[in-house]
mmCIF file of N, CA and C in Angstrom:
data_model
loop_
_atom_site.group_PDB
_atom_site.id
_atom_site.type_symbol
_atom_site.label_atom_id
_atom_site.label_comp_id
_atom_site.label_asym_id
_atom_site.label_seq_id
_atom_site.Cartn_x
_atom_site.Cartn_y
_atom_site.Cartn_z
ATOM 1 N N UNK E 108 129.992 91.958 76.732
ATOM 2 C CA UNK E 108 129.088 92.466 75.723
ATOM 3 C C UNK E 108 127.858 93.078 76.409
ATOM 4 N N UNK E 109 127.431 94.342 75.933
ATOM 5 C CA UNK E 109 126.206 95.048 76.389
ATOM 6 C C UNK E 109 125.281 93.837 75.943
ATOM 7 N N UNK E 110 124.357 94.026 76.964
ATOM 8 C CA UNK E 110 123.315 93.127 76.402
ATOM 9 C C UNK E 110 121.734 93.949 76.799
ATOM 10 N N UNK E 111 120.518 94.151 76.786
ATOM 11 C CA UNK E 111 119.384 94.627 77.020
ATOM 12 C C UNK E 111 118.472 93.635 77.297
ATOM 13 N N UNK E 112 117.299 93.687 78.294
ATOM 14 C CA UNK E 112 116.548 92.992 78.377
ATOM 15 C C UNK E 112 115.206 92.720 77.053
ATOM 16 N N UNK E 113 115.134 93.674 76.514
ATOM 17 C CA UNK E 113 114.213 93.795 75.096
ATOM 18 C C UNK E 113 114.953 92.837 73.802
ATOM 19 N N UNK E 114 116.109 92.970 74.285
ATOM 20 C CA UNK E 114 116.771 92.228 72.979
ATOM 21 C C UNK E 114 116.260 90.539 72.560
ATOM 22 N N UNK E 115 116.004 89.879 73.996
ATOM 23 C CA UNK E 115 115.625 88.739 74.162
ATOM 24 C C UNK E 115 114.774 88.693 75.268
ATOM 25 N N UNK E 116 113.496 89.177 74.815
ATOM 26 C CA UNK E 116 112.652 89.635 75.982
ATOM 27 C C UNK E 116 111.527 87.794 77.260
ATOM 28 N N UNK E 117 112.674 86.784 77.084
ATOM 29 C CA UNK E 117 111.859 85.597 77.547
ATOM 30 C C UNK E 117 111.188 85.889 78.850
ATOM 31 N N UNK E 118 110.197 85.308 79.896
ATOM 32 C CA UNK E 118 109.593 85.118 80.679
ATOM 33 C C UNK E 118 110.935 85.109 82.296
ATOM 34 N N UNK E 119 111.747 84.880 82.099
ATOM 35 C CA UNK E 119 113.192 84.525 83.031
ATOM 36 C C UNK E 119 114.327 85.990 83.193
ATOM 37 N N UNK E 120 114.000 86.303 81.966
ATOM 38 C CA UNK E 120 115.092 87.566 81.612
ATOM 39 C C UNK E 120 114.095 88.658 81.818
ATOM 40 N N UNK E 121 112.847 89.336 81.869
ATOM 41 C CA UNK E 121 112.001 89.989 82.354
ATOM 42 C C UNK E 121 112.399 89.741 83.733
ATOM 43 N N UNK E 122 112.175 88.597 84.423
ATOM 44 C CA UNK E 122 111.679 88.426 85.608
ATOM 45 C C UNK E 122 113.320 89.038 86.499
ATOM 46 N N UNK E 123 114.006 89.109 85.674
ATOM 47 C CA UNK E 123 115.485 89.474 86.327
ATOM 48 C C UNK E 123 115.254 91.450 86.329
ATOM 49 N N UNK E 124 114.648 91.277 85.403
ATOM 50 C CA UNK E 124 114.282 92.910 85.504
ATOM 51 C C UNK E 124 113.574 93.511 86.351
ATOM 52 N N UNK E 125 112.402 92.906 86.221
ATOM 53 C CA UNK E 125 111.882 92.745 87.026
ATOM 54 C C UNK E 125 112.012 93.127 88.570
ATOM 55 N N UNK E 126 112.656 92.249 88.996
ATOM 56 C CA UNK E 126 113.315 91.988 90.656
ATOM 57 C C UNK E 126 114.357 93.128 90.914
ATOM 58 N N UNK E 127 115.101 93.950 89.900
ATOM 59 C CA UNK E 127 116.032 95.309 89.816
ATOM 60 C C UNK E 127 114.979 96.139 90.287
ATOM 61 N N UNK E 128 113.950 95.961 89.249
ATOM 62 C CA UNK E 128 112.922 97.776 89.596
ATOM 63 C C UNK E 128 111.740 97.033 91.541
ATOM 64 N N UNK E 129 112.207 96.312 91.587
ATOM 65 C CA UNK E 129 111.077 95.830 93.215
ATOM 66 C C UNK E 129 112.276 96.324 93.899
ATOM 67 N N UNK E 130 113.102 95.936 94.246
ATOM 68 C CA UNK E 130 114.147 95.848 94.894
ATOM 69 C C UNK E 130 114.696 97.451 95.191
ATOM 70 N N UNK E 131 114.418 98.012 93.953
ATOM 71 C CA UNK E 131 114.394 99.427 94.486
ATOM 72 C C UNK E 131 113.208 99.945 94.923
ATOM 73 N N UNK E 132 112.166 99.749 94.642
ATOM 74 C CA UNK E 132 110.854 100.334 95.134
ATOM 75 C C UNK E 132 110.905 99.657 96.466
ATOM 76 N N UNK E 133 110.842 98.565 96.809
ATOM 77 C CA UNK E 133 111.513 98.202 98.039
ATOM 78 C C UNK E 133 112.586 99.271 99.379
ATOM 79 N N UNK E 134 113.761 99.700 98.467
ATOM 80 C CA UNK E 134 114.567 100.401 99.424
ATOM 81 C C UNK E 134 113.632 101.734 99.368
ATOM 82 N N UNK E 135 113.100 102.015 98.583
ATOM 83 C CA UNK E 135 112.563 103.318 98.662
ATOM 84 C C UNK E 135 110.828 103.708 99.087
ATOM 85 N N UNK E 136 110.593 102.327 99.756
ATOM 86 C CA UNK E 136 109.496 102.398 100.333
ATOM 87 C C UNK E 136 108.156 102.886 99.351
ATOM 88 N N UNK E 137 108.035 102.122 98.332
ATOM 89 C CA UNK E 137 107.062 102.267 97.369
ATOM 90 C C UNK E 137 106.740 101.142 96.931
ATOM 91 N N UNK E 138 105.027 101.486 96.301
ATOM 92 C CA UNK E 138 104.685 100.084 95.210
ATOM 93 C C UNK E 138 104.661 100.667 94.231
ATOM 94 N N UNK E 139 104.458 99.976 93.432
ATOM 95 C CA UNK E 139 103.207 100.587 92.161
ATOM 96 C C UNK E 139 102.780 99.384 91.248
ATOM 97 N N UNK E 140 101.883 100.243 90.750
ATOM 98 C CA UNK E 140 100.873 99.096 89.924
ATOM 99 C C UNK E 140 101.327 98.443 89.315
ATOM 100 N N UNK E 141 100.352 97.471 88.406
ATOM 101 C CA UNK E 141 100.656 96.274 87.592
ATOM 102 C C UNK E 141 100.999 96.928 86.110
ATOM 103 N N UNK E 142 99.817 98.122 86.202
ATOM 104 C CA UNK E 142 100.348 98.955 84.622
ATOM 105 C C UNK E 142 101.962 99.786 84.696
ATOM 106 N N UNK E 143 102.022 99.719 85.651
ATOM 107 C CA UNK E 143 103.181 100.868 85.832
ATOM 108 C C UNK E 143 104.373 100.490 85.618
ATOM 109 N N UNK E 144 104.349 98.422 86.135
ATOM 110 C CA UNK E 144 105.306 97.457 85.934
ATOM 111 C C UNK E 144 105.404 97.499 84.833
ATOM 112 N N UNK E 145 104.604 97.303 83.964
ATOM 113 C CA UNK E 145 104.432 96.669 82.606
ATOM 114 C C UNK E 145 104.914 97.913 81.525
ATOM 115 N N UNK E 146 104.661 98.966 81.967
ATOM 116 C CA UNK E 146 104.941 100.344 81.057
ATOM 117 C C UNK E 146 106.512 100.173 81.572
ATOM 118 N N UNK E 147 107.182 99.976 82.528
ATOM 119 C CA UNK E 147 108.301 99.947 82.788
ATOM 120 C C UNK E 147 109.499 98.982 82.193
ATOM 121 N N UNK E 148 108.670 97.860 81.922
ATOM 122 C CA UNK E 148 109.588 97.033 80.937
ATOM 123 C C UNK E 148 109.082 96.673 79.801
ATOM 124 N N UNK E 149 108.189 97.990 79.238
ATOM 125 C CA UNK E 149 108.084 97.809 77.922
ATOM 126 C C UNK E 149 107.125 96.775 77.598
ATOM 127 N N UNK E 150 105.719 96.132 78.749
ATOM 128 C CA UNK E 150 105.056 94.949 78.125
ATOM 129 C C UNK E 150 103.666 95.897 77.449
ATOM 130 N N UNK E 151 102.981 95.796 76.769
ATOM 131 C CA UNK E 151 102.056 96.387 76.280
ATOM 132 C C UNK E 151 100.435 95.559 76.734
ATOM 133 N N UNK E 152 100.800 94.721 77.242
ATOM 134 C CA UNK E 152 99.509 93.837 77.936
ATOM 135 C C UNK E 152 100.256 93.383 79.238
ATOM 136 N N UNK E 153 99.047 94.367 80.262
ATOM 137 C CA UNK E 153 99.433 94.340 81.525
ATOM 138 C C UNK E 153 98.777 92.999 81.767
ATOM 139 N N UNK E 154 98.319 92.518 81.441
ATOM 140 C CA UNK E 154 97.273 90.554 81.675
ATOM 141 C C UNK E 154 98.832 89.749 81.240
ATOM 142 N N UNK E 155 100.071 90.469 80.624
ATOM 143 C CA UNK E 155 101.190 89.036 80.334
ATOM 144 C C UNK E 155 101.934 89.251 81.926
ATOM 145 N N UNK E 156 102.146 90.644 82.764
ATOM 146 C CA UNK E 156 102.838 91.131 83.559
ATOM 147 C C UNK E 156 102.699 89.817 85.231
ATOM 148 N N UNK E 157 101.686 89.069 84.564
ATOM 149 C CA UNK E 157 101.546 88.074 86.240
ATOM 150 C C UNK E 157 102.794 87.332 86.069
ATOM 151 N N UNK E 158 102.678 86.446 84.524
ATOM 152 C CA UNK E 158 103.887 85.447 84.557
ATOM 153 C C UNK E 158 105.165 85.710 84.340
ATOM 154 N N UNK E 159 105.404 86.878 84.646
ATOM 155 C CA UNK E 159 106.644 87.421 84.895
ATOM 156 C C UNK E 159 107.039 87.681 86.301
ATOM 157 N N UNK E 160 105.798 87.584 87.123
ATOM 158 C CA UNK E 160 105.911 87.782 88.453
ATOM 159 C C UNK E 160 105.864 86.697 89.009
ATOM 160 N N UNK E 161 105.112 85.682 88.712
ATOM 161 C CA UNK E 161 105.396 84.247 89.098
ATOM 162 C C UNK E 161 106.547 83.728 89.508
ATOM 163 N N UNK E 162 108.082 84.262 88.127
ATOM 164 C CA UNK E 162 108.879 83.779 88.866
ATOM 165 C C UNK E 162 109.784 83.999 89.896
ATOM 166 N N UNK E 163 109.802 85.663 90.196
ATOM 167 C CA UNK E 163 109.935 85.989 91.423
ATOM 168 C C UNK E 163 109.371 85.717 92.692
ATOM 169 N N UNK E 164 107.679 85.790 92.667
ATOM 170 C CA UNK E 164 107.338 84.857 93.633
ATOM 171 C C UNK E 164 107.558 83.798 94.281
ATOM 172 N N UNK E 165 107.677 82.836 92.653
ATOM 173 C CA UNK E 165 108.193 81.529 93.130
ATOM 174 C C UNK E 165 109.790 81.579 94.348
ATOM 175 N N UNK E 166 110.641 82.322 93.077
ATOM 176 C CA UNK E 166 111.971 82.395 93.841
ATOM 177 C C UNK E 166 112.082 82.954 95.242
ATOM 178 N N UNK E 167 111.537 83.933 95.264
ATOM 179 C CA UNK E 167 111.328 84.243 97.412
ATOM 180 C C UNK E 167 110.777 83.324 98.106
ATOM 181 N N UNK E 168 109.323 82.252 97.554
ATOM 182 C CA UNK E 168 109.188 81.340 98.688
ATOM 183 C C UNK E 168 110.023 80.033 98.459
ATOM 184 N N UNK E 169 111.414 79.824 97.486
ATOM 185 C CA UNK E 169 111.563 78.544 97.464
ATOM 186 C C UNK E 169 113.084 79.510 98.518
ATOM 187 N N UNK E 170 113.450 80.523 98.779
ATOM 188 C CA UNK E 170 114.642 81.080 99.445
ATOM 189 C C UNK E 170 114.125 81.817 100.886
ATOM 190 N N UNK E 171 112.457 81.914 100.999
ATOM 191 C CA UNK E 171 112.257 82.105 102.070
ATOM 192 C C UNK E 171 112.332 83.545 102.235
ATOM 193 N N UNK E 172 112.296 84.345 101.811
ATOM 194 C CA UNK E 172 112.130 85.525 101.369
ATOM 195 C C UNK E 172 111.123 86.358 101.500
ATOM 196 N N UNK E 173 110.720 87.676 102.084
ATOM 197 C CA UNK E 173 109.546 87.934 102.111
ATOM 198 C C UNK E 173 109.090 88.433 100.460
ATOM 199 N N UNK E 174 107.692 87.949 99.930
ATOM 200 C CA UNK E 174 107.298 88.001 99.019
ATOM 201 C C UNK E 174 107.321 89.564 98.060
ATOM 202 N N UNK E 175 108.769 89.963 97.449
ATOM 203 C CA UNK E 175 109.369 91.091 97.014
ATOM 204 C C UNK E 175 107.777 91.532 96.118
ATOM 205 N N UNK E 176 107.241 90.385 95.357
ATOM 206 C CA UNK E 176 105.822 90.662 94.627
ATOM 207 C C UNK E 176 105.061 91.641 95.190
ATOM 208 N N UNK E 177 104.522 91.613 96.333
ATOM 209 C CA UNK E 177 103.717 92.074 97.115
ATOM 210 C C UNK E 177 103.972 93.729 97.062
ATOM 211 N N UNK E 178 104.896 93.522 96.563
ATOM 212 C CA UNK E 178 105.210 95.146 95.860
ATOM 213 C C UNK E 178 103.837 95.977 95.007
ATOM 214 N N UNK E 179 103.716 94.914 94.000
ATOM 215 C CA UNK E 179 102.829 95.372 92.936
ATOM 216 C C UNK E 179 101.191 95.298 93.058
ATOM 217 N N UNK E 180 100.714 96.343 92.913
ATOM 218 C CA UNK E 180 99.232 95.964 93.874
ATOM 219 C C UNK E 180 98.199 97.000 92.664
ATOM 220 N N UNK E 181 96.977 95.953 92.711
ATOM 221 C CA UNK E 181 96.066 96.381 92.072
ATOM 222 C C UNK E 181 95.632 98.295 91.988
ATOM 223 N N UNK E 182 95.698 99.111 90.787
ATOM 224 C CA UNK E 182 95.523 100.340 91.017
ATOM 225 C C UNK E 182 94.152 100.585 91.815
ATOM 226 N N UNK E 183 92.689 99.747 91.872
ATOM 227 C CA UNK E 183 91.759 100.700 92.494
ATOM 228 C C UNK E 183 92.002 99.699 94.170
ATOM 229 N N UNK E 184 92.699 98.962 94.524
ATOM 230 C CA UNK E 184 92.442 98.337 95.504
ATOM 231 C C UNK E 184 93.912 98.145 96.853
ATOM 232 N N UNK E 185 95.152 98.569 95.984
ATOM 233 C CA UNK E 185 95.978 98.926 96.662
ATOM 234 C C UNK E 185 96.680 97.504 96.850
ATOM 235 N N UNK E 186 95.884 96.441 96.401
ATOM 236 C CA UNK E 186 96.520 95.348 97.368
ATOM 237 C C UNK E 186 97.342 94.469 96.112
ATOM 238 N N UNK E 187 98.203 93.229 96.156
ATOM 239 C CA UNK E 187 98.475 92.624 94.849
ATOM 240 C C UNK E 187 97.277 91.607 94.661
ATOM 241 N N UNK E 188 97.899 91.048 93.478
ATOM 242 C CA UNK E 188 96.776 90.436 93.188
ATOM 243 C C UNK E 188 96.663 88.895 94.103
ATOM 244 N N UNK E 189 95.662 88.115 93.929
ATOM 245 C CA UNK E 189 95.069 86.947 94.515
ATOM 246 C C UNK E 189 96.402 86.020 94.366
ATOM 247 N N UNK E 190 97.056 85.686 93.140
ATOM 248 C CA UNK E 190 97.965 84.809 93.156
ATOM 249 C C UNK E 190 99.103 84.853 93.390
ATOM 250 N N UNK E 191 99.357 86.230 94.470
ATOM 251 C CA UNK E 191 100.440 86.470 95.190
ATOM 252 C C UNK E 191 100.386 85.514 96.272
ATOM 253 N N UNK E 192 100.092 85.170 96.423
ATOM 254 C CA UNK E 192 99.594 84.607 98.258
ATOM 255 C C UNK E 192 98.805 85.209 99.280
ATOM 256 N N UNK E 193 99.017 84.576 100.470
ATOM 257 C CA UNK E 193 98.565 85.471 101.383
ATOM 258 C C UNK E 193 99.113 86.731 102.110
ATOM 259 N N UNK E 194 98.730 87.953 101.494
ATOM 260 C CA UNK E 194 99.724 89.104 101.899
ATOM 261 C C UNK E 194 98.903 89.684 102.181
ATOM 262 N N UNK E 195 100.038 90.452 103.426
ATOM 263 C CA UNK E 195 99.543 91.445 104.457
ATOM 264 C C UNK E 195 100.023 92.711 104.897
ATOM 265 N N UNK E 196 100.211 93.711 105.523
ATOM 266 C CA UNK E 196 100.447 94.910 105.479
ATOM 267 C C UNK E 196 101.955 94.841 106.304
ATOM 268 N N UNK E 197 101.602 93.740 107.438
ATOM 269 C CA UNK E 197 103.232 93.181 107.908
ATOM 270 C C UNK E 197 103.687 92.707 107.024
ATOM 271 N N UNK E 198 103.549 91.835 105.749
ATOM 272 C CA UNK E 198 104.410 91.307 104.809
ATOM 273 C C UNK E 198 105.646 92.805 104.045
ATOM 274 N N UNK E 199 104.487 93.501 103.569
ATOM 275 C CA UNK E 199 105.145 94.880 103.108
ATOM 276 C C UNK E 199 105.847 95.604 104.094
ATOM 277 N N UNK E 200 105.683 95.618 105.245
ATOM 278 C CA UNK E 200 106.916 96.030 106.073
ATOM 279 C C UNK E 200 108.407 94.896 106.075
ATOM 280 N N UNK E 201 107.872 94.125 105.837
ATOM 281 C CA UNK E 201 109.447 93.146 105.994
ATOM 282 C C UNK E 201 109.473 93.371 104.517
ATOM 283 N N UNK E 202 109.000 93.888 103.727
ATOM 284 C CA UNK E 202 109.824 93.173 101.978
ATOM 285 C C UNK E 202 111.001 95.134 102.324
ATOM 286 N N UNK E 203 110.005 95.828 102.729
ATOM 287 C CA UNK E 203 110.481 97.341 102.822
ATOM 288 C C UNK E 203 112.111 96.996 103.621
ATOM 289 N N UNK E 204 111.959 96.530 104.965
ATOM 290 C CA UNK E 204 113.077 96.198 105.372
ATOM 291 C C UNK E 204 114.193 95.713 105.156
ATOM 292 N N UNK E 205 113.841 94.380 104.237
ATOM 293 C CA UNK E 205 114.496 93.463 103.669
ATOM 294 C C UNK E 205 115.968 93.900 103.759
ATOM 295 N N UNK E 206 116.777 93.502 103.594
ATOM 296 C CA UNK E 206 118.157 93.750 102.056
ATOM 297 C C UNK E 206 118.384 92.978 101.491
ATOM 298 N N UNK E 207 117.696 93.665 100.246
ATOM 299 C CA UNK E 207 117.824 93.577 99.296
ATOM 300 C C UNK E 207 119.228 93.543 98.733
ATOM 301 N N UNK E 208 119.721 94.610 98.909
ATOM 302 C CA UNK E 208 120.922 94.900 98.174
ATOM 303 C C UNK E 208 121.935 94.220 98.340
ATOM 304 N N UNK E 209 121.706 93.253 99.837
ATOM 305 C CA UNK E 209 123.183 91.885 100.006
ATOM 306 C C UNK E 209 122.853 90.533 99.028
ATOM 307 N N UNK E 210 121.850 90.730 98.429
ATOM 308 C CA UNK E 210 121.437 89.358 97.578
ATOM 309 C C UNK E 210 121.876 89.903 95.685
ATOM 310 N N UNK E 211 122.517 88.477 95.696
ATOM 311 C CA UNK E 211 122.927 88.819 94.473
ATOM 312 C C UNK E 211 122.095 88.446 93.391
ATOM 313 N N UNK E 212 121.130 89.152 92.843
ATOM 314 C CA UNK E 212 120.240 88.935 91.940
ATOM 315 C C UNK E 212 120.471 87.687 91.321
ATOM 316 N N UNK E 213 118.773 87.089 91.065
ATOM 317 C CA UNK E 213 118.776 85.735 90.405
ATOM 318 C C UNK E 213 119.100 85.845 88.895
ATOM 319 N N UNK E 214 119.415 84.899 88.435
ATOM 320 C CA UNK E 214 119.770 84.761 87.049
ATOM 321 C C UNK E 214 118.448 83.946 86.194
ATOM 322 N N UNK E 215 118.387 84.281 85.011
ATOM 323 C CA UNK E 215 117.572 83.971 84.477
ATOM 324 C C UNK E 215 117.160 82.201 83.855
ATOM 325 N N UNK E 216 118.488 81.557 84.461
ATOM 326 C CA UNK E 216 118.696 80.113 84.451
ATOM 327 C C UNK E 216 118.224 79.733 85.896
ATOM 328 N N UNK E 217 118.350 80.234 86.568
ATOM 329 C CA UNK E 217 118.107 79.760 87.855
ATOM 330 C C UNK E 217 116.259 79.861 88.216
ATOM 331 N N UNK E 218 115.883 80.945 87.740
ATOM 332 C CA UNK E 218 114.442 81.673 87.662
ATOM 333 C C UNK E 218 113.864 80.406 87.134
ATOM 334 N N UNK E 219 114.303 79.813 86.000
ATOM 335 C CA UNK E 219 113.756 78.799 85.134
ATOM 336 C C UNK E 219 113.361 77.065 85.685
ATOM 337 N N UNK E 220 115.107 77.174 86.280
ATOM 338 C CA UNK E 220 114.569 75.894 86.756
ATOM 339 C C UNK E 220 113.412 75.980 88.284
ATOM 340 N N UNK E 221 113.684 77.276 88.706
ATOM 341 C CA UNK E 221 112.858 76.939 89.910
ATOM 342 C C UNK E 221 111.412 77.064 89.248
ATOM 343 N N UNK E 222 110.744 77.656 88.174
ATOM 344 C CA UNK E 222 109.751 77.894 87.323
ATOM 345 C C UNK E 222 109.247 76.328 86.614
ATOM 346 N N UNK E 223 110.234 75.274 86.857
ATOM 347 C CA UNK E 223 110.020 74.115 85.976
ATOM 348 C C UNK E 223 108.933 73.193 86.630
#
């Protein structure tokens, strides 16, 4: 069955979306903003767009992962925000490097319990 992420838009099922649009900005050596995230999956308050990122965060440091977040960075300051961690300009070279594409995206059950 087709299914859409808007259809059942929870905090877990975003965050799976989420990690699709990094993962390519990733291979393609780009960030972009927090508004740009949020216009992208349809959130209309870029202030809900952190706890959707939380659980990707979470999920790269509980898999060891370089922090895929670190993608998304404040528009006048370039950098992400404070409750990314500690990120650095080497961090964004390893998320750029990464592969991505051998990991089989998290599921939105899995997002949850590591979120619990």
């Amino acid at each position: 069955m087709l299914e859409y992420f808007d259809t059942n838009p929870t905090h877990p099922r975003r965050a799976v979306q989420v990690w699709l649009i990094l993962i390519a900005c990733a291979y393609n050596r780009q960030t972009l903003t927090y508004s740009d995230l949020a216009s992208r999956i349809g959130y209309g308050d870029v202030r809900s767009i952190g706890k959707v990122l939380d659980y990707v965060y979470n999920y790269c440091k509980f898999y060891n992962l370089p922090p895929l977040t670190g993608l998304v960075v404040n528009k006048n300051t370039g950098l992400p925000g404070k409750g990314m961690g500690n990120y650095s300009f080497a961090d964004q070279e390893q998320i750029f490097t990464f592969d991505w594409y051998n990991i089989i995206p998290p599921n939105p059950e899995e997002l949850k319990e590591l979120n619990s």
